[in-house]
Tab-separated table of C-alpha atoms in Angstrom:
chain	number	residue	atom	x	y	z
A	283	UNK	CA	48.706	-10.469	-67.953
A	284	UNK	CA	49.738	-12.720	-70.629
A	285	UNK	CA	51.444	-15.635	-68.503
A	286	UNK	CA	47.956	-15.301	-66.759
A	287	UNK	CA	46.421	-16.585	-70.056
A	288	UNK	CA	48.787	-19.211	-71.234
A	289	UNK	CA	49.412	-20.591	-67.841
A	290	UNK	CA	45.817	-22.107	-67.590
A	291	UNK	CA	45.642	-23.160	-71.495
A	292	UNK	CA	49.303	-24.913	-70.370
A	293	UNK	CA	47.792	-27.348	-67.986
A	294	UNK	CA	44.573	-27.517	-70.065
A	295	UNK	CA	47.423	-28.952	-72.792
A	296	UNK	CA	49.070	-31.372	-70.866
A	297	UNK	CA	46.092	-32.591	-69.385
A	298	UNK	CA	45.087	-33.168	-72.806
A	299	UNK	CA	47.612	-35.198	-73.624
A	300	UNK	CA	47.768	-37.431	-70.310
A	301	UNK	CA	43.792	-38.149	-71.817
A	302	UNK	CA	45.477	-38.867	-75.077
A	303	UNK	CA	47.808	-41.329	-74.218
A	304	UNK	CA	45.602	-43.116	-71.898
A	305	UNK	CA	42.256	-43.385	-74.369
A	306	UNK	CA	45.238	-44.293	-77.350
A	307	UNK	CA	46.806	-46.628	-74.890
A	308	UNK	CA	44.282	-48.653	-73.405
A	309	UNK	CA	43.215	-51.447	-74.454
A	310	UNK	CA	39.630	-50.978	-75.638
A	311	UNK	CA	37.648	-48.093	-75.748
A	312	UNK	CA	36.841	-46.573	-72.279
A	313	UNK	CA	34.675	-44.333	-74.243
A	314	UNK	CA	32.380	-46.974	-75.533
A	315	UNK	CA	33.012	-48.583	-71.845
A	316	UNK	CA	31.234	-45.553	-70.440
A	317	UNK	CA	28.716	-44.488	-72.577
A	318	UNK	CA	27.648	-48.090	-74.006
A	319	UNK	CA	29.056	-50.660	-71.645
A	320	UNK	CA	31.093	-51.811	-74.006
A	321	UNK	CA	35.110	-51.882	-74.573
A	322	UNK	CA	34.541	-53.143	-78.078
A	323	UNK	CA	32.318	-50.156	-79.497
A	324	UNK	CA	33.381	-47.085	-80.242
A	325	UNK	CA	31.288	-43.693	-80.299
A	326	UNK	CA	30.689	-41.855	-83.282
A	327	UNK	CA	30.937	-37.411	-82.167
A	328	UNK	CA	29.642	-37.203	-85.881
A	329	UNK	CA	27.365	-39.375	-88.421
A	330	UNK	CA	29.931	-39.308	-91.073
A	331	UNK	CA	31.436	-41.632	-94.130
A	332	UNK	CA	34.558	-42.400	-92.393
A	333	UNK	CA	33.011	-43.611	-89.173
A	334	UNK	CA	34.806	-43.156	-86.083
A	335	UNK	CA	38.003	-42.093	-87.710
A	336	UNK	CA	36.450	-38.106	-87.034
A	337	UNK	CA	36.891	-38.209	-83.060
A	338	UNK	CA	40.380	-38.167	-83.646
A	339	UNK	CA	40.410	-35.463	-86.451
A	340	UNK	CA	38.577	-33.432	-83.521
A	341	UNK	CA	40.914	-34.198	-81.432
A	342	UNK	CA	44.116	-33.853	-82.817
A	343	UNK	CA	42.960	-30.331	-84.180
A	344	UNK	CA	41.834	-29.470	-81.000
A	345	UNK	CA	45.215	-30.464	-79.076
A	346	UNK	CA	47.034	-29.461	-81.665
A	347	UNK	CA	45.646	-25.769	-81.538
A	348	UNK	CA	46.074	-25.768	-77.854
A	349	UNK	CA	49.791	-26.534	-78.666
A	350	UNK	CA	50.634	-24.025	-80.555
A	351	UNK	CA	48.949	-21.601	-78.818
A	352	UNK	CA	50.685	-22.430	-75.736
A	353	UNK	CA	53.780	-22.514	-77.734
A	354	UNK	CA	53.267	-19.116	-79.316
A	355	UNK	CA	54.745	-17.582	-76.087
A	356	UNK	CA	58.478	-18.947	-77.010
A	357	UNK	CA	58.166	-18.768	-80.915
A	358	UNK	CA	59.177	-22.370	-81.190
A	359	UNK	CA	55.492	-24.015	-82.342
A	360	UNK	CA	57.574	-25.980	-85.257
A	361	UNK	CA	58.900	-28.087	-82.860
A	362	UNK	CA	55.380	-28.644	-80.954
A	363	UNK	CA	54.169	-29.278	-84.598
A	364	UNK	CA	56.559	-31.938	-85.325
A	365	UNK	CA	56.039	-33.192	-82.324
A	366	UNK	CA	51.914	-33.751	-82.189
A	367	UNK	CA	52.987	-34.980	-85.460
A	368	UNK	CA	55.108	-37.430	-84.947
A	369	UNK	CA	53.150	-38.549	-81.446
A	370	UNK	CA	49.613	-39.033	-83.851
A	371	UNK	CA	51.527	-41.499	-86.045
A	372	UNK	CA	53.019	-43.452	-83.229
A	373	UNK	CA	50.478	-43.946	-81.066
A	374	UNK	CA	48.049	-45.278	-84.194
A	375	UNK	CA	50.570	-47.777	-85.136
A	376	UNK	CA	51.035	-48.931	-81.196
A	377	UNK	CA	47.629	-50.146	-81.961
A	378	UNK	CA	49.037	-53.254	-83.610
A	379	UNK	CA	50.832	-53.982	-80.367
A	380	UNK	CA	47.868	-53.445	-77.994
A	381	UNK	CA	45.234	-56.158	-77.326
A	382	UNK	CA	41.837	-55.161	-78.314
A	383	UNK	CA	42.828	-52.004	-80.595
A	384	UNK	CA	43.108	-51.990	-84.364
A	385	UNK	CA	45.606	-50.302	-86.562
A	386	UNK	CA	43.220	-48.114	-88.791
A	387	UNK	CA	44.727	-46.009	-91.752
A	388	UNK	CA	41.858	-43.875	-91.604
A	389	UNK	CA	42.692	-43.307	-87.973
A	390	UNK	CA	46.249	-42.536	-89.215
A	391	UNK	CA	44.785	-40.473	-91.929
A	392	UNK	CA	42.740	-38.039	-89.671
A	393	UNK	CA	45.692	-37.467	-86.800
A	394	UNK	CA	47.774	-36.661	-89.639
A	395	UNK	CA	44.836	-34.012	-90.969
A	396	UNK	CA	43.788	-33.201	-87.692
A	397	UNK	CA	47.237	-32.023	-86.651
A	398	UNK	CA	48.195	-30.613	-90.113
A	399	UNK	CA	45.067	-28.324	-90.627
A	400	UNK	CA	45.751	-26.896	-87.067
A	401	UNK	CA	49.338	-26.019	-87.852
A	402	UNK	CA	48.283	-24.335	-91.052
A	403	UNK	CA	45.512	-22.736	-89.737
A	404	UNK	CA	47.614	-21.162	-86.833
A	405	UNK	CA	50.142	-20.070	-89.252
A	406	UNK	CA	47.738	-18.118	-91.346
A	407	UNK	CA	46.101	-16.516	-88.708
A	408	UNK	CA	49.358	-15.232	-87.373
A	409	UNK	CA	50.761	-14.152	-91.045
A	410	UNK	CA	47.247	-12.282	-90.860
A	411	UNK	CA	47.592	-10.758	-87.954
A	412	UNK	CA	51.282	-9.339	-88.586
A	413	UNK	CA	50.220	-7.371	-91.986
């Protein structure tokens, strides 16, 4: 029963980060290609002070939660941690080596959060759920 449930939320997570790498890796925003016609404009999810910088809080929570949980199976989500981690700073500074993408700190910042709050959040939960 459980491999039934992490199984599908397994692919879900590396399909995740295949769409990861390639929206981080491209270079322009096929987002703003799709929605505006435009590789130079980036979509806002949220009207918020730090602009676009909050699509990638979103989305390094979300694929950072799907991690773990995945993980949770083989009690080694540390290393997934470290991992997302590590993967949200490097592919914000391969910005400065891809044409038509910008190195943002703020971008930097919010991977950083996004991946941070997850891992905390998931460690709660489960110091929660074994009292």
């Amino acid at each position: 029963m459980k491999n039934t449930i992490f199984k599908p939320l397994e692919y879900l997570y590396y399909f995740s980060l295949l769409i990861l790498f390639i929206l981080h890796l491209f270079p322009g925003s096929l987002i703003g290609y799709l929605l505006y016609g435009n590789l130079g404009q980036q979509p806002n999810l949220i009207s918020n002070p730090i602009g676009t910088s909050i699509n990638h809080l979103i989305f390094f929570f979300y694929l950072t939660t799907l991690g773990l949980l995945v993980r949770l199976k083989y009690q080694n989500f540390l290393n997934s941690f470290i991992f997302l981690f590590f993967l949200s700073v490097l592919l914000e500074l391969a910005h400065l080596l891809i044409p038509n993408r910008a190195f943002e700190y703020y971008d930097l910042f919010a991977n950083s959060i996004g991946v941070a709050t997850a891992y905390l959040l998931i460690n709660i939960f489960l110091k929660l759920k074994i009292k």
